[in-house]
PDB file of C-alpha atoms in Angstrom:
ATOM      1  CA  UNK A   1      -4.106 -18.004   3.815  1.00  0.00           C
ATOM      2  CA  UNK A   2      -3.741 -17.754   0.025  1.00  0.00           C
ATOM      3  CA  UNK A   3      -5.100 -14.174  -1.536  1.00  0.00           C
ATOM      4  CA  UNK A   4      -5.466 -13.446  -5.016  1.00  0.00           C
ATOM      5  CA  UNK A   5      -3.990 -10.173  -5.729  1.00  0.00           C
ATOM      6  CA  UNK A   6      -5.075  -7.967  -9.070  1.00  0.00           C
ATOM      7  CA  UNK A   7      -2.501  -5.343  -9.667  1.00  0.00           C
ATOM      8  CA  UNK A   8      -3.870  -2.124 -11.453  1.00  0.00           C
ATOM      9  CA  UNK A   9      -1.696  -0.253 -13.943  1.00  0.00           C
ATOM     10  CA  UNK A  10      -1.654   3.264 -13.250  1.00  0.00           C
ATOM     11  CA  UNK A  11      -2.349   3.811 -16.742  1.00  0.00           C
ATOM     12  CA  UNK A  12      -4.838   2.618 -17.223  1.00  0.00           C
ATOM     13  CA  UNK A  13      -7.177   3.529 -14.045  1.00  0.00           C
ATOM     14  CA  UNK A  14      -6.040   5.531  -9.929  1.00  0.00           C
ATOM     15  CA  UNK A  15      -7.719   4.537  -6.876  1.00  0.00           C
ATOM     16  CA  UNK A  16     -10.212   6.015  -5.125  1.00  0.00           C
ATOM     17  CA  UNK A  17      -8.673   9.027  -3.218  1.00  0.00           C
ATOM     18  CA  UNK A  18      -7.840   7.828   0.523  1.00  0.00           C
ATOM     19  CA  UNK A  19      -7.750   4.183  -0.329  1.00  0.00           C
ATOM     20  CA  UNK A  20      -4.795   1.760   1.525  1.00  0.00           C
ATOM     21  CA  UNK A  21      -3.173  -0.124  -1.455  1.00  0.00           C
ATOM     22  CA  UNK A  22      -0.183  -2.195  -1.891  1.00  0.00           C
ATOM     23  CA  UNK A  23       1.900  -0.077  -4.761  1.00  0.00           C
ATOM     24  CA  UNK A  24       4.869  -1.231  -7.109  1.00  0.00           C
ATOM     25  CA  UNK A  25       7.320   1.001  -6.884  1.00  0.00           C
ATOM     26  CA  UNK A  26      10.602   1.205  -9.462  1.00  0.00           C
ATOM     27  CA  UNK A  27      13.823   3.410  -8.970  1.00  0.00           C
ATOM     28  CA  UNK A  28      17.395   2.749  -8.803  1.00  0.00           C
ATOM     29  CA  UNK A  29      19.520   2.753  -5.373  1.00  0.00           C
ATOM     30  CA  UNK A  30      21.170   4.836  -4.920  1.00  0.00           C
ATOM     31  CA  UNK A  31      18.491   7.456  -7.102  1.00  0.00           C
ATOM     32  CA  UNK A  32      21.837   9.995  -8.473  1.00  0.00           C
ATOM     33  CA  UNK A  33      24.094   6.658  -9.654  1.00  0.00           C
ATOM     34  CA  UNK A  34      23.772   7.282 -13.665  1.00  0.00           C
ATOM     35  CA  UNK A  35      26.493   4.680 -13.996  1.00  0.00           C
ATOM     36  CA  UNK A  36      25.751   1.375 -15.636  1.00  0.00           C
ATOM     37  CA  UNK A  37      24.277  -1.217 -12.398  1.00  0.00           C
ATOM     38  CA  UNK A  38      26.262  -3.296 -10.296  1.00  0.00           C
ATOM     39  CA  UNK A  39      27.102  -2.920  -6.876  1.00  0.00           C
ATOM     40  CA  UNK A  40      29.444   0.297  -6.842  1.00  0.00           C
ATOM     41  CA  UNK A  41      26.869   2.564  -9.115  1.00  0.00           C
ATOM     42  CA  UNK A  42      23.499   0.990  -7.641  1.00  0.00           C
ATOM     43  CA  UNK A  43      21.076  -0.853  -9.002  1.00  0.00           C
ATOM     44  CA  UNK A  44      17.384  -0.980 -10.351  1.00  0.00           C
ATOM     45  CA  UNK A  45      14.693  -1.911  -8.313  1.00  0.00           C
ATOM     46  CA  UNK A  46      10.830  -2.659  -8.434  1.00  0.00           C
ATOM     47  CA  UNK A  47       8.950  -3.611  -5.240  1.00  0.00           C
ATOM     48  CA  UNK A  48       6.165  -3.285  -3.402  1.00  0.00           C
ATOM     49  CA  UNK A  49       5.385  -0.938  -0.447  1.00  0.00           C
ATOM     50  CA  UNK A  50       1.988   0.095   1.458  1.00  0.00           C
ATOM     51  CA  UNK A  51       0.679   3.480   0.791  1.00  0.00           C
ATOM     52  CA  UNK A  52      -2.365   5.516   0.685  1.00  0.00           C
ATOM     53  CA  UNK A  53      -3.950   7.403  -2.701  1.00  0.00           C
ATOM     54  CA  UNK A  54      -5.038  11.026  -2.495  1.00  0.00           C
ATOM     55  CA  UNK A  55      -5.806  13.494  -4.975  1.00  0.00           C
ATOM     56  CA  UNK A  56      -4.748  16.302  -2.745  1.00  0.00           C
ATOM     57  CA  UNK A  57      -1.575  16.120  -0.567  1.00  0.00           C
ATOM     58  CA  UNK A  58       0.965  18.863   0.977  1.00  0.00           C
ATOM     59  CA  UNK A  59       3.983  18.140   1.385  1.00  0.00           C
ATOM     60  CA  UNK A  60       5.781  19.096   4.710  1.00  0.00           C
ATOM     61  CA  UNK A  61       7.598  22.007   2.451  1.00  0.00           C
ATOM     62  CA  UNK A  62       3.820  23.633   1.244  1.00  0.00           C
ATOM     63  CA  UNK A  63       4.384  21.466  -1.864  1.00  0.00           C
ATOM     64  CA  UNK A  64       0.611  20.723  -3.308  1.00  0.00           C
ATOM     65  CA  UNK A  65       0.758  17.513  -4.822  1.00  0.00           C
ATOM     66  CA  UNK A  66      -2.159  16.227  -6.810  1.00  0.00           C
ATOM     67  CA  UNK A  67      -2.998  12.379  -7.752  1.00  0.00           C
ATOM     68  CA  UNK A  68      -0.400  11.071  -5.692  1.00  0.00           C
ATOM     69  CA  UNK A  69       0.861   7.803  -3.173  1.00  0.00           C
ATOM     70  CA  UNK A  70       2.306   8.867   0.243  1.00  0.00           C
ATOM     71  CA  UNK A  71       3.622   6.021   2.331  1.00  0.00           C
ATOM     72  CA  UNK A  72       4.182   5.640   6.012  1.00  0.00           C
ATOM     73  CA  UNK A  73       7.023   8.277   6.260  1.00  0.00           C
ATOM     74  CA  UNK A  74       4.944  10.881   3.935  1.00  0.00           C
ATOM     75  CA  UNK A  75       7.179  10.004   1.006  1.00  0.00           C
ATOM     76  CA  UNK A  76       5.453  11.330  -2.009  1.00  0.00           C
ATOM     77  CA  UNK A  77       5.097   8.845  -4.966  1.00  0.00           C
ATOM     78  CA  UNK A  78       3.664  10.100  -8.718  1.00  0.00           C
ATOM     79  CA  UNK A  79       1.858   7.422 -10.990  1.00  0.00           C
ATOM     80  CA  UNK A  80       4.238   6.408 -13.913  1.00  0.00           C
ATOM     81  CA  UNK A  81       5.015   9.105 -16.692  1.00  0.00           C
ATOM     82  CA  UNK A  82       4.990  12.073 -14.072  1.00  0.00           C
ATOM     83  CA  UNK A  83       8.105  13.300 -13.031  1.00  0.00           C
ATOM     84  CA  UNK A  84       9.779  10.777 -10.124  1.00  0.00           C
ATOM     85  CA  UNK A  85      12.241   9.253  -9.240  1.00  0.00           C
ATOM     86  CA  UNK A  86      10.270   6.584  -8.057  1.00  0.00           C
ATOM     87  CA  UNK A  87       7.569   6.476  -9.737  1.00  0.00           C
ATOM     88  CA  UNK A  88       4.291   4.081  -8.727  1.00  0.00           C
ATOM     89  CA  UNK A  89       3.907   1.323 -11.882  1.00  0.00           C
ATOM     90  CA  UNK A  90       0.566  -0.506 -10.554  1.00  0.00           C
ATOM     91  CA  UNK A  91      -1.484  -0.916  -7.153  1.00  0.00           C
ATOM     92  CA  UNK A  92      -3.745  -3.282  -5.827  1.00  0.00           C
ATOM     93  CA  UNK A  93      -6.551  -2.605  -3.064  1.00  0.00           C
ATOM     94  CA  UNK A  94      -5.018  -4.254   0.156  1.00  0.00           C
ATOM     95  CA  UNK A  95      -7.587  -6.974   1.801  1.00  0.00           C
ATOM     96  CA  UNK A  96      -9.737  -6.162   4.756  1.00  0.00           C
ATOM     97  CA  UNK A  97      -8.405  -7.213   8.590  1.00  0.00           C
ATOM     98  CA  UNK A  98      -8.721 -10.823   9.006  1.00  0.00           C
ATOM     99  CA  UNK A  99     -12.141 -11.557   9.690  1.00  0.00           C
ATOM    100  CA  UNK A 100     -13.310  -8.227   8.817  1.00  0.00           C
ATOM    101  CA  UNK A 101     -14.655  -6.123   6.001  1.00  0.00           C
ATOM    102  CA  UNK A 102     -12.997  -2.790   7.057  1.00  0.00           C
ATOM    103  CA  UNK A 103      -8.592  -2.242   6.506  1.00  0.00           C
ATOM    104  CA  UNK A 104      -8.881  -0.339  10.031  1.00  0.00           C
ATOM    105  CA  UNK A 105     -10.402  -0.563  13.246  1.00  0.00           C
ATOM    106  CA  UNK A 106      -9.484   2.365  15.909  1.00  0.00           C
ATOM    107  CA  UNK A 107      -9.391   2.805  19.873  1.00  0.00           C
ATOM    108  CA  UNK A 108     -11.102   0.025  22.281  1.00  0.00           C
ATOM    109  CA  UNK A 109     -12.516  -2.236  19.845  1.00  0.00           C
ATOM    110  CA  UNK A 110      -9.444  -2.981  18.260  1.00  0.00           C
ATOM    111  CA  UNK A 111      -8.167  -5.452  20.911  1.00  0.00           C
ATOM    112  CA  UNK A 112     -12.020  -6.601  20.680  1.00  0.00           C
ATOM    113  CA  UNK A 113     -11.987  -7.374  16.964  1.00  0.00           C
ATOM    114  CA  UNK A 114      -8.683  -8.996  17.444  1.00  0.00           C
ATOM    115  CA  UNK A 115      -9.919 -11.759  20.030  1.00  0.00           C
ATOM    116  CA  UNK A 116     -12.982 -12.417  18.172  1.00  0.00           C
ATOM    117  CA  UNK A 117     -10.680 -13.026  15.480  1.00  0.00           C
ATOM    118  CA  UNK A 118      -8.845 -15.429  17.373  1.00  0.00           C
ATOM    119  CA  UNK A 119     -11.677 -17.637  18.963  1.00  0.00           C
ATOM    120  CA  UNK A 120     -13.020 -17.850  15.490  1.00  0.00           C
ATOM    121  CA  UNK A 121     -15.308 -15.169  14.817  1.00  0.00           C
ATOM    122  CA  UNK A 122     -15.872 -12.551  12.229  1.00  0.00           C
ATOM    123  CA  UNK A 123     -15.909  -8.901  13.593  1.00  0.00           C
ATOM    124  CA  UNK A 124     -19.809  -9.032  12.015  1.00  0.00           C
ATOM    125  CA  UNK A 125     -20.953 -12.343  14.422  1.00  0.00           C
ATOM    126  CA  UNK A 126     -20.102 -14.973  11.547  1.00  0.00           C
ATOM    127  CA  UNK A 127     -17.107 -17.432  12.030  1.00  0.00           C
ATOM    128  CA  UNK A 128     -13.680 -17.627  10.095  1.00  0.00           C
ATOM    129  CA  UNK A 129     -13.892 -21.121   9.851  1.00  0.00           C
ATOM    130  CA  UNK A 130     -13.249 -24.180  12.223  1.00  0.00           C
ATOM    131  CA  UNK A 131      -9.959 -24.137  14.133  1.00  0.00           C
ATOM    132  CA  UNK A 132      -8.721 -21.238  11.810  1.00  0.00           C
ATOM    133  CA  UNK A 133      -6.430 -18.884  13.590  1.00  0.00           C
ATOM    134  CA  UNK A 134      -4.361 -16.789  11.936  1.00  0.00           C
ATOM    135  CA  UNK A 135      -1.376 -14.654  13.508  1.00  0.00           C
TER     136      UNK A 135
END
């Protein structure tokens, strides 16, 4: 399955708060090497990781953080020109589940959505396509 991904600069326009996104990331590893990069002082780095957009987020310290990307281990993650270390450079909205129109589906009719998906149906009674099955 091909998808056509179109990246956002954080510039220019933020998500909508609570939205799942796929966010570039850049830094240098390890963050305190000030040394020119190679494999003793660290190295840049730009990739992509999943995380959510809020405008309001508290850190586990109190810390109020405003316009912001968390990811799966409540890292906190500023848009580009904010103070970071690792600061977000663009996001894109991540696709729905396969066969689906929603990014989450909770409790018993997750393993529901997730056979229809497999014998070929859409969560909404439509089909994914002959013989598709995607794992």
């Amino acid at each position: 399955m091909d998808a056509v991904v179109e990246w956002v600069d954080v510039r220019d326009r933020l998500p909508k708060s609570g939205t799942p996104v796929a966010a570039a990331v850049v830094g240098r590893y390890p963050p305190d090497s000030e040394a020119e990069p190679d494999e003793v002082n660290g190295q840049d780095f730009w990739l992509v990781l999943p995380m959510y957009f809020t405008t309001l987020h508290f850190g586990e310290d109190g810390t109020e953080h405003h316009d912001c990307f968390v990811d799966s281990d409540r890292v906190v993650r500023l848009p580009y020109g904010r103070p970071c270390d690792e600061p977000v450079t663009h996001w894109a909205a991540l696709p729905a589940l396969p066969g689906a129109t929603v990014h989450q589906v909770l409790g018993e009719g997750a393993r529901t959505a997730l056979e229809k998906v497999w014998d070929g149906e859409t969560t909404d009674g439509g089909t994914t396509g002959e013989g598709t099955t995607e794992r």
